[in-house]
mmCIF file of C-alpha atoms in Angstrom:
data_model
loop_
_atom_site.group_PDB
_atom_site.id
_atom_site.type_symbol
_atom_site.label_atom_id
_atom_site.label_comp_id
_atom_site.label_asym_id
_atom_site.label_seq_id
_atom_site.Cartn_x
_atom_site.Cartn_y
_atom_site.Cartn_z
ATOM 1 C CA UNK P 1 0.000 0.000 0.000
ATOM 2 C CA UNK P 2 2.783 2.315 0.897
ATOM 3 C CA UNK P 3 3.862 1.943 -2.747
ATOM 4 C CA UNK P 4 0.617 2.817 -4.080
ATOM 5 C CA UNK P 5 0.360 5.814 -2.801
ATOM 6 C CA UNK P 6 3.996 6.719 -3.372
ATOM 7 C CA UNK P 7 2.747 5.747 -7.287
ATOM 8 C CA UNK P 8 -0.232 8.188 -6.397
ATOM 9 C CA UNK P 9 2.109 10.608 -5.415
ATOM 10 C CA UNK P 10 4.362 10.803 -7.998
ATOM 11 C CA UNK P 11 1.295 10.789 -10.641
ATOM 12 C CA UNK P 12 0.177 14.091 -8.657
ATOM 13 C CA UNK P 13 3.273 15.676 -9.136
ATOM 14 C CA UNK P 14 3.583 15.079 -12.508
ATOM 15 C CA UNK P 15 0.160 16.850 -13.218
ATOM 16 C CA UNK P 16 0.792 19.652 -11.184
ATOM 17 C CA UNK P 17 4.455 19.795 -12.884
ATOM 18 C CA UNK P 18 2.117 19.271 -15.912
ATOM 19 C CA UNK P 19 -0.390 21.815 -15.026
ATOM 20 C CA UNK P 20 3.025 24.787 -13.581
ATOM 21 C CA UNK P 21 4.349 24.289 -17.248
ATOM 22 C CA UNK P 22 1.287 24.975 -18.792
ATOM 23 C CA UNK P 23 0.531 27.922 -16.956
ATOM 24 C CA UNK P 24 4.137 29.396 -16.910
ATOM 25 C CA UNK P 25 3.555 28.920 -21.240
ATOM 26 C CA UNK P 26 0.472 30.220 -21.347
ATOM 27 C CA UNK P 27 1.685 33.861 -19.300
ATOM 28 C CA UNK P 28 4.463 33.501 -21.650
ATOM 29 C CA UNK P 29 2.781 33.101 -24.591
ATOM 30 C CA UNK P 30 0.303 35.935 -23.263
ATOM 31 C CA UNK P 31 3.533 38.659 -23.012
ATOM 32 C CA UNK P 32 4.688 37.856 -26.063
ATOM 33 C CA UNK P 33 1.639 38.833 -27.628
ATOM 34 C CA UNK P 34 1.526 41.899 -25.388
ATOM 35 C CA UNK P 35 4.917 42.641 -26.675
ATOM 36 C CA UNK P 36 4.173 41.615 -29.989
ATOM 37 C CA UNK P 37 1.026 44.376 -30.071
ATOM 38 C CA UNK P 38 3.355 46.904 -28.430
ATOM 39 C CA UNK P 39 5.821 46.705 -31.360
ATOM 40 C CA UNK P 40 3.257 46.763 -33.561
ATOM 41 C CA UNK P 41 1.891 49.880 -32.025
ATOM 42 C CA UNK P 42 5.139 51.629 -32.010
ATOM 43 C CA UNK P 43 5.812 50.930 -35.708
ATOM 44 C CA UNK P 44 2.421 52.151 -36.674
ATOM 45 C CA UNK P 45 2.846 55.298 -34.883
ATOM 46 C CA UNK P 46 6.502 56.014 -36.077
ATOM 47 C CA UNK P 47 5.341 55.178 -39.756
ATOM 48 C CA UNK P 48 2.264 57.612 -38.785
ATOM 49 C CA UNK P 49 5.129 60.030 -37.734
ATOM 50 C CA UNK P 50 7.087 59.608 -41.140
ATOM 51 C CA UNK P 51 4.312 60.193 -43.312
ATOM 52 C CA UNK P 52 3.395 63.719 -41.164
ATOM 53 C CA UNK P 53 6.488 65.099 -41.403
ATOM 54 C CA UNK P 54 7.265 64.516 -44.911
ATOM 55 C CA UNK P 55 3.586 66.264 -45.672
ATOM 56 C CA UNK P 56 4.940 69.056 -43.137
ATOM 57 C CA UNK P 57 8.150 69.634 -45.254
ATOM 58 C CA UNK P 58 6.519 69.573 -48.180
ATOM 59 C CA UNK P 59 3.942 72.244 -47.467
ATOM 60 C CA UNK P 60 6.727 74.524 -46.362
ATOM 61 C CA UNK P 61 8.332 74.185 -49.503
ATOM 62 C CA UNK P 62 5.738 74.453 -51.348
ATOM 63 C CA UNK P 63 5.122 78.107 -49.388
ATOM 64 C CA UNK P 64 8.112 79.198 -49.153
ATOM 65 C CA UNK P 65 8.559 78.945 -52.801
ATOM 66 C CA UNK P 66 5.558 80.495 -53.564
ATOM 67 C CA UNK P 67 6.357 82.978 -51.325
ATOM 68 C CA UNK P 68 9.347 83.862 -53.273
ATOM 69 C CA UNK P 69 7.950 83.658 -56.165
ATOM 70 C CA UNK P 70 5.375 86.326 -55.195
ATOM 71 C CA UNK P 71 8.149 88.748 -54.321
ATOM 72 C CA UNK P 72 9.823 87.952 -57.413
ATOM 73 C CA UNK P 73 6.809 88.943 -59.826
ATOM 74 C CA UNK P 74 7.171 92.743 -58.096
ATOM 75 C CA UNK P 75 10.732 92.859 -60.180
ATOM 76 C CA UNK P 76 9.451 91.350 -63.214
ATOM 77 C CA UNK P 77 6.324 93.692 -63.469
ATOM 78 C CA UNK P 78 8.852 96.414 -62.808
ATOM 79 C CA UNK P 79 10.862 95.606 -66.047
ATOM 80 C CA UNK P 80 7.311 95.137 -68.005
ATOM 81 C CA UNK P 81 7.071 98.913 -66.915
ATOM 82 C CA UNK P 82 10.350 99.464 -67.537
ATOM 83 C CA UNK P 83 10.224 98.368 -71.260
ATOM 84 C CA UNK P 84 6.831 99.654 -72.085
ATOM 85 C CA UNK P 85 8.041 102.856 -70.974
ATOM 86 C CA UNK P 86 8.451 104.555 -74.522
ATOM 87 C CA UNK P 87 9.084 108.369 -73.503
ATOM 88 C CA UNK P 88 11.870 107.742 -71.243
ATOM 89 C CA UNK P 89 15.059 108.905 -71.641
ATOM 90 C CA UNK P 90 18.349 106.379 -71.658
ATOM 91 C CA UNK P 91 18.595 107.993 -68.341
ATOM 92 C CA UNK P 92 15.360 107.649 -67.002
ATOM 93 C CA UNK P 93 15.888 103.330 -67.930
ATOM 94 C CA UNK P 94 19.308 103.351 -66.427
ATOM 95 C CA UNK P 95 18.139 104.978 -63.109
ATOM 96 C CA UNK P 96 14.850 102.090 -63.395
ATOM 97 C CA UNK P 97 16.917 99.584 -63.806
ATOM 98 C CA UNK P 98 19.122 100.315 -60.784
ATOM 99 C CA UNK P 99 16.120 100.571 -58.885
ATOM 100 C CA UNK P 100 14.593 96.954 -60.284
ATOM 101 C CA UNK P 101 18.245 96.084 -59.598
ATOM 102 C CA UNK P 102 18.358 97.442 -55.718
ATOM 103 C CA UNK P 103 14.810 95.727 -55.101
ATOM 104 C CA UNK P 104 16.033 92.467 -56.731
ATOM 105 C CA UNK P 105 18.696 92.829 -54.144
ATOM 106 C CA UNK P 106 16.879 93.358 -50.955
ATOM 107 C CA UNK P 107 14.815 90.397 -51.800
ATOM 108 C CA UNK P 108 17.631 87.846 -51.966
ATOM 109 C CA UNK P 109 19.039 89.418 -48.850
ATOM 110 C CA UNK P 110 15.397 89.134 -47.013
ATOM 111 C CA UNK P 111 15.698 85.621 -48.017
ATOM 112 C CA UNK P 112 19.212 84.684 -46.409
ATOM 113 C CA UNK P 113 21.324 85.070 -49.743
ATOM 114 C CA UNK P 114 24.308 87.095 -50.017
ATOM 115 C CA UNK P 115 26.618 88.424 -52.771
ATOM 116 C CA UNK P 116 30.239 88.085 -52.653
ATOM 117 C CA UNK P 117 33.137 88.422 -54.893
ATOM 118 C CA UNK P 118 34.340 92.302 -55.274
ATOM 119 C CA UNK P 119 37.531 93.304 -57.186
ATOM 120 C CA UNK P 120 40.264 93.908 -54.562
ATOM 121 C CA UNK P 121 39.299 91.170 -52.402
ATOM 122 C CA UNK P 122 41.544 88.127 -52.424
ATOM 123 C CA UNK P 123 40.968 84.680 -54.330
ATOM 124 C CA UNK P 124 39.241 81.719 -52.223
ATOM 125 C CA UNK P 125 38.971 79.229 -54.637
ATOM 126 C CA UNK P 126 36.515 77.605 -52.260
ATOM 127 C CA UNK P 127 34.102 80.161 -53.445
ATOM 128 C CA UNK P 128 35.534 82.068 -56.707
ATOM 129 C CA UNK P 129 35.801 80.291 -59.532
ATOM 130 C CA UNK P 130 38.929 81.953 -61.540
ATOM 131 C CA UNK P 131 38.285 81.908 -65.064
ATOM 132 C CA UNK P 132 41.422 84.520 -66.159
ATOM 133 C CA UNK P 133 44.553 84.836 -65.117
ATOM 134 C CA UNK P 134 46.390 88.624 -65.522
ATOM 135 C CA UNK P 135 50.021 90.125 -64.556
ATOM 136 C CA UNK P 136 49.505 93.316 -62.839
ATOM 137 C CA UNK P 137 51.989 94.963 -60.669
ATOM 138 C CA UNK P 138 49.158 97.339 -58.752
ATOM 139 C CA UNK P 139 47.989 94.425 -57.536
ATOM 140 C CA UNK P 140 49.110 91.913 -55.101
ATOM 141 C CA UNK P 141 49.217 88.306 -55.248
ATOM 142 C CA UNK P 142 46.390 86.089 -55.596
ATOM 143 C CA UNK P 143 44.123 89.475 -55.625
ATOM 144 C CA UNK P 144 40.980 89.372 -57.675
ATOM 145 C CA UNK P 145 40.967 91.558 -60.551
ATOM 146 C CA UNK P 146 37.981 91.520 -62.783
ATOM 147 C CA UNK P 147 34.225 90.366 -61.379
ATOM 148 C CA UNK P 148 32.256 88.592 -64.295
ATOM 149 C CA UNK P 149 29.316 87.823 -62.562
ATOM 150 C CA UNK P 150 28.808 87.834 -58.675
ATOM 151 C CA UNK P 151 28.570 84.533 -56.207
ATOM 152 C CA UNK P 152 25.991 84.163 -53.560
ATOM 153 C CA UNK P 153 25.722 82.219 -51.172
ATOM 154 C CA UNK P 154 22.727 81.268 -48.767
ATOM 155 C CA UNK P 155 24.235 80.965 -44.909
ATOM 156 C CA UNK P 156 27.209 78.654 -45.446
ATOM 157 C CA UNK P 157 25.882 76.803 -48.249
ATOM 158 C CA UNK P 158 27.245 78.416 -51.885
ATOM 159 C CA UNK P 159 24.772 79.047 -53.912
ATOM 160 C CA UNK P 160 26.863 80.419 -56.933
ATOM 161 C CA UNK P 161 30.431 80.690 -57.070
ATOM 162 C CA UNK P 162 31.982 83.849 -58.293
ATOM 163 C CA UNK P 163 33.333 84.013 -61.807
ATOM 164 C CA UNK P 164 36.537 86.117 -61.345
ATOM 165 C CA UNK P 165 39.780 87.058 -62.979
ATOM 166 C CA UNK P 166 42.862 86.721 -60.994
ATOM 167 C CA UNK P 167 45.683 89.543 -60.958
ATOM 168 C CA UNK P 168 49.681 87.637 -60.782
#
């Protein structure tokens, strides 16, 4: 008899070993799918993220450009004026066209951009680009000479380099 119930004993503690393993899997089995949801969450809502700021940084471009587009059209219809002007004197266009010319101006700068690249200055050929080369004893070395058309640059970023001539 006492072997009986040691049988009976060790049949019990097999089901409750049973029964512990099956619980301990089913809690584990229940986190995983808690972390499993979790993840899923968090990819949704980074993907969510993603898409919003993309639309974000597309809007402001898309307004920004317009925006400086809209300043922009105040030069051109200044040059339609300009040229339908028919009375003026060569004078009277020169002294319009510096204005157009100072407005153009003060709309780059109210936009970031800069100019750069006066004669006198010295050659950076990180941001002139030297197209000439001339001998001139007024000058010093590695002095620009000759501007042919201006760079800009917006913040550190160059835009345009400057197309220069370079004295000795």
């Amino acid at each position: 008899m006492a072997e009986e119930k040691k049988e009976e004993l060790k049949k019990e503690s097999k089901k409750e070993a049973k029964a512990k393993k099956k619980d301990k899997t089913e809690q584990l089995e229940k986190e995983l799918e808690e972390k499993n949801n979790q993840m899923l969450r968090l990819a949704a809502e980074y993907d969510n993220f993603r898409k919003r700021s993309q639309r974000e940084k597309d809007a402001i471009y898309g307004e920004t450009k317009a925006q400086l587009i809209g300043e922009l059209l105040a030069v051109a219809d200044n040059f339609e004026r300009a040229l339908a002007n028919e009375n003026g004197t060569a004078e009277d266009l020169h002294k319009g066209f510096e204005m157009i010319s100072k407005q153009f101006d003060e709309i780059l700068a109210k936009n970031g951009a800069e100019k750069f690249g006066e004669a006198g200055e010295e050659f950076d050929p990180n941001i002139h680009s030297g197209v000439m080369h001339v001998e001139d004893d007024s000058l010093g070395e590695n002095v620009i000479a000759e501007v042919f058309s201006k760079g800009y640059r917006l913040g550190d970023r160059i835009i345009r380099h400057a197309v220069v001539k370079v004295a000795n």
